[in-house]
Short mmCIF file of C-alpha atoms in Angstrom, two decimals:
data_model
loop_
_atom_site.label_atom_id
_atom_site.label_comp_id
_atom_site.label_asym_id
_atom_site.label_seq_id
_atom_site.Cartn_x
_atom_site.Cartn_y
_atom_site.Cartn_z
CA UNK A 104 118.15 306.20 110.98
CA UNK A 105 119.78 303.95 113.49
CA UNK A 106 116.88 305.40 116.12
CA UNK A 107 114.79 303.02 114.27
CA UNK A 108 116.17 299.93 114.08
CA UNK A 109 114.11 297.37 116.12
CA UNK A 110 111.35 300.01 116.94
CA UNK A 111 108.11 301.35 116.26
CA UNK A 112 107.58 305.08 116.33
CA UNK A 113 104.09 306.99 115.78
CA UNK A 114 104.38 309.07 112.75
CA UNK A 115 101.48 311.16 110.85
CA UNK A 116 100.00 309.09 107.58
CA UNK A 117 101.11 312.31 105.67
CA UNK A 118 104.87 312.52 106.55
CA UNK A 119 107.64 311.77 104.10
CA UNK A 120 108.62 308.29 104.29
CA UNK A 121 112.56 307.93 104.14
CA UNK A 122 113.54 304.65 101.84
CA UNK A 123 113.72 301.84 103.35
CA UNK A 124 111.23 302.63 106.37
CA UNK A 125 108.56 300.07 107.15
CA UNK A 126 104.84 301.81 107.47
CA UNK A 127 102.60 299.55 109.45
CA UNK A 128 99.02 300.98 110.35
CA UNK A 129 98.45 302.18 113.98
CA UNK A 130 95.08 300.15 114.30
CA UNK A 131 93.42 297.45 112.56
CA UNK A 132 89.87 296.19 112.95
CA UNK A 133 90.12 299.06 116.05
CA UNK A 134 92.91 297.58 117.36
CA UNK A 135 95.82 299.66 118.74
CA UNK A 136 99.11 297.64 116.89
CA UNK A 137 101.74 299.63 119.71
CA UNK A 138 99.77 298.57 122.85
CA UNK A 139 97.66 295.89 121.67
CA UNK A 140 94.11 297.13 123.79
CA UNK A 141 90.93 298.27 121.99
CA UNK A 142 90.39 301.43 123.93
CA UNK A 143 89.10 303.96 121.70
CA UNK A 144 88.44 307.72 122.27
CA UNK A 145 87.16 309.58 119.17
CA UNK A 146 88.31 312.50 117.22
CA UNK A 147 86.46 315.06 115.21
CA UNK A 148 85.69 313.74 111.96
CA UNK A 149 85.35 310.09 112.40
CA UNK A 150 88.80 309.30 113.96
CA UNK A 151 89.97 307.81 116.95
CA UNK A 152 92.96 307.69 119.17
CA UNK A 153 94.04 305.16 121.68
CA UNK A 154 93.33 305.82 125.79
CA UNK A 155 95.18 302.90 126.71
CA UNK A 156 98.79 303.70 125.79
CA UNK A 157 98.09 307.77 125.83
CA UNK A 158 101.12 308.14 128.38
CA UNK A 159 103.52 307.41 125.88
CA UNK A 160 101.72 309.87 123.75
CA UNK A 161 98.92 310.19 121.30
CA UNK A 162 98.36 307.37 118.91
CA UNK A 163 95.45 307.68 116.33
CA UNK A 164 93.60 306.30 113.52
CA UNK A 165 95.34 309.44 111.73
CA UNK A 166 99.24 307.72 112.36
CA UNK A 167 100.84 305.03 111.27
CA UNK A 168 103.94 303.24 112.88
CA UNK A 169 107.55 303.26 111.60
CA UNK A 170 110.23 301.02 112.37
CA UNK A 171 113.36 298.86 110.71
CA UNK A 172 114.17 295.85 111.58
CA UNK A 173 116.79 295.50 114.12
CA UNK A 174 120.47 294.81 112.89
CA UNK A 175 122.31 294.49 115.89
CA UNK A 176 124.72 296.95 114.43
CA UNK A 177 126.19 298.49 117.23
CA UNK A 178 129.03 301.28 117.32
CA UNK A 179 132.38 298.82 118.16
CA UNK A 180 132.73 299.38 122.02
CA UNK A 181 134.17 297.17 124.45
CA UNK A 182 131.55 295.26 126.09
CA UNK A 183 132.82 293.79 129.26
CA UNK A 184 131.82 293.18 132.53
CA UNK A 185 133.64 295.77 134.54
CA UNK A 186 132.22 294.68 138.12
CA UNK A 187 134.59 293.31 140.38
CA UNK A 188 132.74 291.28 142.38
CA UNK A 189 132.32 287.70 143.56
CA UNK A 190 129.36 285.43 143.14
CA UNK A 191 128.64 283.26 146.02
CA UNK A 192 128.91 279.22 144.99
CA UNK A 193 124.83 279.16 144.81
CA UNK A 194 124.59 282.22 142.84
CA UNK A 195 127.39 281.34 140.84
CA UNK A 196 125.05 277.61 140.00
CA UNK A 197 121.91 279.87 139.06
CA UNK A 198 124.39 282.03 136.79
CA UNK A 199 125.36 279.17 134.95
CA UNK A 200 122.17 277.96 134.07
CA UNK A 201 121.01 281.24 133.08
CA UNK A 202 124.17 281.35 130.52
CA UNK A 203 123.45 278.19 129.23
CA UNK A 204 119.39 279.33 127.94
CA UNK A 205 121.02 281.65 125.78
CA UNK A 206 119.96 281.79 122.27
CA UNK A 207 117.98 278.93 123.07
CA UNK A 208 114.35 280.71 123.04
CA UNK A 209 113.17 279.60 126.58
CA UNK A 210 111.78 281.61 129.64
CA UNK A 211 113.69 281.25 132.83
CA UNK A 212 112.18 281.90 136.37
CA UNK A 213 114.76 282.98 138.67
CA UNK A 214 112.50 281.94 142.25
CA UNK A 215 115.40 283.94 144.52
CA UNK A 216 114.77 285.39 148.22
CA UNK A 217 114.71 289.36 148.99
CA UNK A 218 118.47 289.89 149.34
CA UNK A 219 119.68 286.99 147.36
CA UNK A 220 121.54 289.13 145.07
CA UNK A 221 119.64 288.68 141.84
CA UNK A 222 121.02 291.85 140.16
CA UNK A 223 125.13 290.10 140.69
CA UNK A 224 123.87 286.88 139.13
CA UNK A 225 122.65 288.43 136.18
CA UNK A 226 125.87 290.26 134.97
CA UNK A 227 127.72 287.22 133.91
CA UNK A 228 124.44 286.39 131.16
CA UNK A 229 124.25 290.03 130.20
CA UNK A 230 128.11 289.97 129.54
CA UNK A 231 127.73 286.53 127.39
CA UNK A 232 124.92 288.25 125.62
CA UNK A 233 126.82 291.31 124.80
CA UNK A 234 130.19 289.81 123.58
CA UNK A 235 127.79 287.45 121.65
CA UNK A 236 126.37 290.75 119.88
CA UNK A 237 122.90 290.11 121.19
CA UNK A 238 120.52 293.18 122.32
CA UNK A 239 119.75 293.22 125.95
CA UNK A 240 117.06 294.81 127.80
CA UNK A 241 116.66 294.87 131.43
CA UNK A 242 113.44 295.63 132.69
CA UNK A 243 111.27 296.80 135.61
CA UNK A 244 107.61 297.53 135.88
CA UNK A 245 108.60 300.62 138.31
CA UNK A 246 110.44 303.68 138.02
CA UNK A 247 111.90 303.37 141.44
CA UNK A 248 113.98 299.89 140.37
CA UNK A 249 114.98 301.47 137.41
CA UNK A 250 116.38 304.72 139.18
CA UNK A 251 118.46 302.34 141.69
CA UNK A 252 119.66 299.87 139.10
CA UNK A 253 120.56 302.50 136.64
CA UNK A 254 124.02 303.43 138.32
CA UNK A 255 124.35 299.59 139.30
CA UNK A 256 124.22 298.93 135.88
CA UNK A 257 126.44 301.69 134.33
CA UNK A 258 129.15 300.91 137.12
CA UNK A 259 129.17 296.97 136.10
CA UNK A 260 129.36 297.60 131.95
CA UNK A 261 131.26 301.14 132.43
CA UNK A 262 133.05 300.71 128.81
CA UNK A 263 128.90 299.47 127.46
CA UNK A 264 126.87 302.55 126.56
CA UNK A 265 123.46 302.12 127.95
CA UNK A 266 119.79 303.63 127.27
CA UNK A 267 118.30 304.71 130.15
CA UNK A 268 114.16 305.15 129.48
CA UNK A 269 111.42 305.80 131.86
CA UNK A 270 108.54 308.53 131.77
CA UNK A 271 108.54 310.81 129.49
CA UNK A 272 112.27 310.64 128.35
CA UNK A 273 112.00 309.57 124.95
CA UNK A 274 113.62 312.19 123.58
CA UNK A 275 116.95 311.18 125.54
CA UNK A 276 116.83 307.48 123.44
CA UNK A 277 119.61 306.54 121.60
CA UNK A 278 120.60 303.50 120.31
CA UNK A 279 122.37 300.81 122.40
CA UNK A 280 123.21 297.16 122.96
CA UNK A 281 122.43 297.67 126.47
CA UNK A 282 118.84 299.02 127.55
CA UNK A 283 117.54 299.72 131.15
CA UNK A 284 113.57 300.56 131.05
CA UNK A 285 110.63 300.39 133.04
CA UNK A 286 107.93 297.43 131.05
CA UNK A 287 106.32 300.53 129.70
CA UNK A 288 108.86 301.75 127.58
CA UNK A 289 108.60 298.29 125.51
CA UNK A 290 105.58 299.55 123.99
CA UNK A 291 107.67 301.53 121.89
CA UNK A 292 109.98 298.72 120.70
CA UNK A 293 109.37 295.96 118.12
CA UNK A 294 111.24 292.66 117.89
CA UNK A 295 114.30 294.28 119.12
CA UNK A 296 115.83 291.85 122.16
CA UNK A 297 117.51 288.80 122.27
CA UNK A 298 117.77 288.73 125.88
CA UNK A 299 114.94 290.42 128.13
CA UNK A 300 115.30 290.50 131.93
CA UNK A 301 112.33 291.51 133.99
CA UNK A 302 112.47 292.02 137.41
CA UNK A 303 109.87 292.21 140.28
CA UNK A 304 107.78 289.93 137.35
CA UNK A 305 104.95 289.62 139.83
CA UNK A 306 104.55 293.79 140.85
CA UNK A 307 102.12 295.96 139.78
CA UNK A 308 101.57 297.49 137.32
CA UNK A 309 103.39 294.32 135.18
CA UNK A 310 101.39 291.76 137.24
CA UNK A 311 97.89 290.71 135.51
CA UNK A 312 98.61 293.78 132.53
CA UNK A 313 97.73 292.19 129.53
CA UNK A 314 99.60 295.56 127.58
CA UNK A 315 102.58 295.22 129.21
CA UNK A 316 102.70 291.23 128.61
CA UNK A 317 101.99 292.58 125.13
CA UNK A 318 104.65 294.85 125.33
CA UNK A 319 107.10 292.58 126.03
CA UNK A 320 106.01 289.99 123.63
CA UNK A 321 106.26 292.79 120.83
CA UNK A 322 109.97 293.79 121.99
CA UNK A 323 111.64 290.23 122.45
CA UNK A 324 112.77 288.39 118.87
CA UNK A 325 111.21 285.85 117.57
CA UNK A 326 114.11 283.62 118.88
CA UNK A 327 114.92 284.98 122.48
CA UNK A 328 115.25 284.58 126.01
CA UNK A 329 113.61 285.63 128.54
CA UNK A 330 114.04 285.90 132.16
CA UNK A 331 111.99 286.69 135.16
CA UNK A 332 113.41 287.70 138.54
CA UNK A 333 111.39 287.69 141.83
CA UNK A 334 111.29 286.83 145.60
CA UNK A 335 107.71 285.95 145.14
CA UNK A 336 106.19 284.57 141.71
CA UNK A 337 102.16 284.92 141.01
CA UNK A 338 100.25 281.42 141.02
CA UNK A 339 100.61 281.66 137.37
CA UNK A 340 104.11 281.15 137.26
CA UNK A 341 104.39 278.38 139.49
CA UNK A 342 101.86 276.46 138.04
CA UNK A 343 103.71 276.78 134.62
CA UNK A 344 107.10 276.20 136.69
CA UNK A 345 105.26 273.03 137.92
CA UNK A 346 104.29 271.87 134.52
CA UNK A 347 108.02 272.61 133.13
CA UNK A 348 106.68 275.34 130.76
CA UNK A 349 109.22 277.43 132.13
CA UNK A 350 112.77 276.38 133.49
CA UNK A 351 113.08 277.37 137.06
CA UNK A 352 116.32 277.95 139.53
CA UNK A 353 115.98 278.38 143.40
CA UNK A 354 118.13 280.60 145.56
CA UNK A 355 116.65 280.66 149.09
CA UNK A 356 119.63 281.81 150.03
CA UNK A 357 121.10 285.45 150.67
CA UNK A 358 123.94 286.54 149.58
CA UNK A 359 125.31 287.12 152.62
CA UNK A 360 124.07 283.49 154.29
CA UNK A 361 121.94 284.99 156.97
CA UNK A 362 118.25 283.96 157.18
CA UNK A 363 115.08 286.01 156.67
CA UNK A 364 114.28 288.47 158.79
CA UNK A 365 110.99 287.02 160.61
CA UNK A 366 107.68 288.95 160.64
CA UNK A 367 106.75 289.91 164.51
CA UNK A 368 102.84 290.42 165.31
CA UNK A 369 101.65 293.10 167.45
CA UNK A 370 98.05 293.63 168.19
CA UNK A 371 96.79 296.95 168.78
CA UNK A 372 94.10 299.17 168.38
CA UNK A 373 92.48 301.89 166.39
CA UNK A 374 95.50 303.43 165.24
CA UNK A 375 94.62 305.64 162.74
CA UNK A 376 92.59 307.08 165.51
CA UNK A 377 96.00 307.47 168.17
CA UNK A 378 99.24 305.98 167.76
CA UNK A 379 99.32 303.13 169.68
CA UNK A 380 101.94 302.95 172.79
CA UNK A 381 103.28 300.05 171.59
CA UNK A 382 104.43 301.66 168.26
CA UNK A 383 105.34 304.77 170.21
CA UNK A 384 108.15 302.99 172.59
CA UNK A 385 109.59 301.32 169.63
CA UNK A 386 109.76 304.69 167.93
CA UNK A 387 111.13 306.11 170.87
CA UNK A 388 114.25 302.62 171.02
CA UNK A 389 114.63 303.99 167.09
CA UNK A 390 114.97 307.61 168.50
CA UNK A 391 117.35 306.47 171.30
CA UNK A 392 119.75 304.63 168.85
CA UNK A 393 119.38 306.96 165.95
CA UNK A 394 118.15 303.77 164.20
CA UNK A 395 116.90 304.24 159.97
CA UNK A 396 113.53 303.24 159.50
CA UNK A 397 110.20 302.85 156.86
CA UNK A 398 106.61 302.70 157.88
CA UNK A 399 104.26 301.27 155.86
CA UNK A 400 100.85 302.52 155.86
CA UNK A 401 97.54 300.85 153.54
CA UNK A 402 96.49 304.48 152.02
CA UNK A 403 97.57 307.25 150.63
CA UNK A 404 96.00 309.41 152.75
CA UNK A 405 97.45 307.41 156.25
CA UNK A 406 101.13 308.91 154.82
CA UNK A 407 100.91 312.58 155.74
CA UNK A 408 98.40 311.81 158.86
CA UNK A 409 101.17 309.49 160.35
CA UNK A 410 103.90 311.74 159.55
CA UNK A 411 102.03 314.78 161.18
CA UNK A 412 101.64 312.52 164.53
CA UNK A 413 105.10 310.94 164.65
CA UNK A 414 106.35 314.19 163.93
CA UNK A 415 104.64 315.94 166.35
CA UNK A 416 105.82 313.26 169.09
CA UNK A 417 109.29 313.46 167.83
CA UNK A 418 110.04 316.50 166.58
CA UNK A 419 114.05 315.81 166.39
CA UNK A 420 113.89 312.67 164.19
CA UNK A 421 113.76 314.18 160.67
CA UNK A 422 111.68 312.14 158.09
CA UNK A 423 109.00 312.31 155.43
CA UNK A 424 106.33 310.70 153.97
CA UNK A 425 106.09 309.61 150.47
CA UNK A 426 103.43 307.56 147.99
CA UNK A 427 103.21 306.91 144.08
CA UNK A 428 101.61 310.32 143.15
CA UNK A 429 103.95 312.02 144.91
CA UNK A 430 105.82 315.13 142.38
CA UNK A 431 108.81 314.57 145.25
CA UNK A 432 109.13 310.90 145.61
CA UNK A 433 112.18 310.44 143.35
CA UNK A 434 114.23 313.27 145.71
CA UNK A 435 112.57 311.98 149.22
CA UNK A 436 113.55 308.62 148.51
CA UNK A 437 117.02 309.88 147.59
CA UNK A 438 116.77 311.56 150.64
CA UNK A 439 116.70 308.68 152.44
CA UNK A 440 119.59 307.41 150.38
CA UNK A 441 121.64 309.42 151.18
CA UNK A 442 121.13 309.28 154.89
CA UNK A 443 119.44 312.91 155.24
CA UNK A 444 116.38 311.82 156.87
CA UNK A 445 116.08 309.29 159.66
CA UNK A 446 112.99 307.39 158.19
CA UNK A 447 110.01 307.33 155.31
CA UNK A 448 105.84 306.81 156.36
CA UNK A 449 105.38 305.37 153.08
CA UNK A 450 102.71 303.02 151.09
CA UNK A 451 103.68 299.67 149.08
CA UNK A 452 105.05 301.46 146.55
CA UNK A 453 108.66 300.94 148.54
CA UNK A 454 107.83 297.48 149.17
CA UNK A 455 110.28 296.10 146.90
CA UNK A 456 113.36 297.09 143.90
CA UNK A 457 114.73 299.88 146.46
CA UNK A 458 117.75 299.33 149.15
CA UNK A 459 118.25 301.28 152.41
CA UNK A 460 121.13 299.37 154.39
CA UNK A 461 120.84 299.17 157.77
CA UNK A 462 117.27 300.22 158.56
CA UNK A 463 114.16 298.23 160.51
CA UNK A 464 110.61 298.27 159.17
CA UNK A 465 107.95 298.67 160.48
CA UNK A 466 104.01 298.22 159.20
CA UNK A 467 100.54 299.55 159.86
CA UNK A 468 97.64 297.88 159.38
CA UNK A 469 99.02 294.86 157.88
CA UNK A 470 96.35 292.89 158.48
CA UNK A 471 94.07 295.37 155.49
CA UNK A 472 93.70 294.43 151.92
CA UNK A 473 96.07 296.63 150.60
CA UNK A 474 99.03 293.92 151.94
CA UNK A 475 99.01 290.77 150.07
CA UNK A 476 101.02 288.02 151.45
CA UNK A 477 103.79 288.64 149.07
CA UNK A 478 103.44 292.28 149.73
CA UNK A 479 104.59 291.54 153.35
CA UNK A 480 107.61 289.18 152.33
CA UNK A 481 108.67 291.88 150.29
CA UNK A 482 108.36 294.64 152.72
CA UNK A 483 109.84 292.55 155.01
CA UNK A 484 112.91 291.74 152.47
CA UNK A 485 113.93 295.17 153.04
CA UNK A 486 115.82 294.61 156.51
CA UNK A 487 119.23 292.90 156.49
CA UNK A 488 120.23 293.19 153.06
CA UNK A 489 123.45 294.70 154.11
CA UNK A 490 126.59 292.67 154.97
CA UNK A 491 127.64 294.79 157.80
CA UNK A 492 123.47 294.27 159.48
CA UNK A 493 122.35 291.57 158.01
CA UNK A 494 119.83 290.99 160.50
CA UNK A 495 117.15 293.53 161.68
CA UNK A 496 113.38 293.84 162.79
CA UNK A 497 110.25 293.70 161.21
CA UNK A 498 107.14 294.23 162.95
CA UNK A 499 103.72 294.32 161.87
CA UNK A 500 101.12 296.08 164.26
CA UNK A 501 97.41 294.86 163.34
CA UNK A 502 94.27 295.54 165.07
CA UNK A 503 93.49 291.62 164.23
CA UNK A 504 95.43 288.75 162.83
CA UNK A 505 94.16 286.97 159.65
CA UNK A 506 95.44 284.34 157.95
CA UNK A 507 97.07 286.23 155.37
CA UNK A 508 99.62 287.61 157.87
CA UNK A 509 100.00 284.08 159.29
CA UNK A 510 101.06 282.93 155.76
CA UNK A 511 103.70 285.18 155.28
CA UNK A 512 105.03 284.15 158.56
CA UNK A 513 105.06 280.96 157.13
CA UNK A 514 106.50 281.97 153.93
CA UNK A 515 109.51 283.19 155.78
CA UNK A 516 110.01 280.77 157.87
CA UNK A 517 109.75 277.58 154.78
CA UNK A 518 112.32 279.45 152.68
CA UNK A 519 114.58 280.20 155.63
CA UNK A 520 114.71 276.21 156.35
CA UNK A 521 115.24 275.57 152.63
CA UNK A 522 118.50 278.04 153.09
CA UNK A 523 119.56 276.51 156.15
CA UNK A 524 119.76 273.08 154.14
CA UNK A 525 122.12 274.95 151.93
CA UNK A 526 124.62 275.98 154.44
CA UNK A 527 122.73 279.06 155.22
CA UNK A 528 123.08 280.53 158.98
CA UNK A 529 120.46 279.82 161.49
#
């Protein structure tokens, strides 16, 4: 029964309700009550089931939803933060404050750079929470985060069991004081959390979702906290930072002290059309040093054409290509993990949540819609995040420069002064 507590689970309106299960109807006035959307499909005889939550499996007018309140009556384990780390003095100031909204139902924004170590500074809270016998989900809109934090995670709270969910693996869920999900997965929860931690707040697909904001809403308590992590927050969330409807700490500082990597402009031209020779002799100073790299391309379709050529031009540096659709992507990123391949052509779906230490990036076309301004400070967080290179490059090749690339320069370059007044290195 304890599979229930604090969740809602689709059941047919003719199964055998167990005592002292809550029924609630799967739609009202057409309403979906998991995911919150009125998308309807319909059934033979006059029924319906719900498109908009249909990857988490078939909801319809002919189910209703069982749950049981959650108890917070977890198996006795000892729940204590095994990492042995140290938090810098700055992180250890944004830690604190995070500690201190607990159990105090507020939203916290933590506004921290690529790099700044946002994971480390929230173990101390999720500790707190635990020994305080509170339920604590950490989040991610992508399945890529949740992959890499999973072991992070585990290795930290390594006497805490934890719930792992993402895709399809519901029937792996057990239940847990500790929960590590992608946003989706909330869907399935009902006023479950005390503490919720979402990270990469402003990615897609969380970003401008009104069923995942749902989601979330549905999962937390009524008396909760919330926090948001990110490198770059949505409009949104700074206006509401600005008008103190959410409290707000600042870390433009990484955790090593070194700045930003700046964002270096090349122009160049067609180059979906020939590689450019200006992308070719950096490729070939990559080649010469045996240097770890990503490319990121604006389509799909640019990530096997651009493989094909730089393969073709450098047949002995192994590498692959990889986008969001790809059946492979969990193994070719792990791949490049694990130091098998040399580099990744990839699209923005590596643009943030995933660590590779050491390598350079490089980016095609950064100048087309698919790159946002944030998109590039986050593709360009991926260089230096490692202690032993904390530096690296980042260069952009565009066939024209907007302002949108000239922001992020900007962007870089504004929270890299507000680190250096914080001690960082110049």
């Amino acid at each position: 029964m304890n599979n229930y507590y604090g969740r809602q689970i689709v059941n047919p309106k003719i199964a055998s309700v167990p005592a002292g299960i809550i029924v609630r109807p799967a739609f009202i006035s057409g309403i979906c009550q998991r995911c919150g959307q009125q998308q309807l499909a319909p059934l033979p005889n006059q029924q319906f089931y719900c498109l908009a939550c249909l990857s988490l499996g078939r909801v319809s007018s002919l189910d209703v939803l069982w749950s049981l309140p959650e108890p917070n009556a977890f198996a006795h384990h000892e729940m204590t933060l095994t990492w042995q780390g140290t938090l810098t003095a700055q992180q250890r100031l944004v830690s604190q404050a995070l500690i201190d909204t607990l159990g105090a139902q507020q939203e916290h924004l933590v506004w921290a750079v690529t790099g700044a170590g946002k994971t480390e500074m929230m173990f101390p809270v999720i500790s707190h929470a635990l020994q305080a016998k509170h339920r604590v989900a950490i989040l991610s809109p992508r399945v890529d985060v949740i992959v890499e934090l999973a072991p992070r995670i585990a290795t930290a709270f390594n006497t805490t069991p934890m719930a792992v969910l993402y895709g399809t693996q519901e029937e792996n869920y057990r239940y847990t004081a500790l929960v590590l999900a992608t946003t989706h997965q909330m869907l399935r929860f009902k006023s479950a959390f005390d503490l919720l931690i979402i990270d990469e707040v402003d990615s897609f697909p969380y970003v401008n979702n009104a069923m995942l904001a749902y989601a979330v809403k549905q999962a937390k308590k009524a008396e909760s906290t919330v926090i948001y992590l990110t490198a770059t927050p949505t409009k949104i969330m700074k206006k509401r930072a600005e008008r103190r409807e959410i409290n707000v700490s600042y870390l433009p500082l990484r955790f090593h002290q070194h700045p930003l990597p700046t964002l270096n402009v090349s122009l160049v031209g067609r180059w979906r059309k020939k590689l450019p020779q200006k992308l070719l002799r950096q490729l070939r100073q990559f080649q010469k040093r045996m240097q770890r790299f990503l490319i990121f391309v604006p389509r799909v379709a640019d990530t096997l054409v651009i493989y094909r050529k730089i393969s073709q031009r450098f047949p002995d540096m192994l590498g692959d290509f990889v986008h969001a659709g790809d059946v492979s992507r969990q193994q070719k990123v792990q791949n490049m993990r694990d130091e098998k391949i040399q580099y990744l052509v990839t699209t923005t779906i590596l643009e943030r949540g995933v660590t590779f230490p050491g390598i350079d990036v490089l980016i095609l076309g950064a100048e087309e819609e698919t790159f946002s301004e944030n998109a590039l400070v986050q593709i360009a967080g991926r260089v230096g995040r490692d202690n032993k290179r904390p530096t690296g490059l980042v260069r952009a090749y565009v066939q024209h420069i907007n302002l949108k690339v000239l922001a992020a320069k900007r962007q870089i370059k504004l929270m890299n002064r507000r680190g250096a007044t914080l001690g960082g290195k110049r």
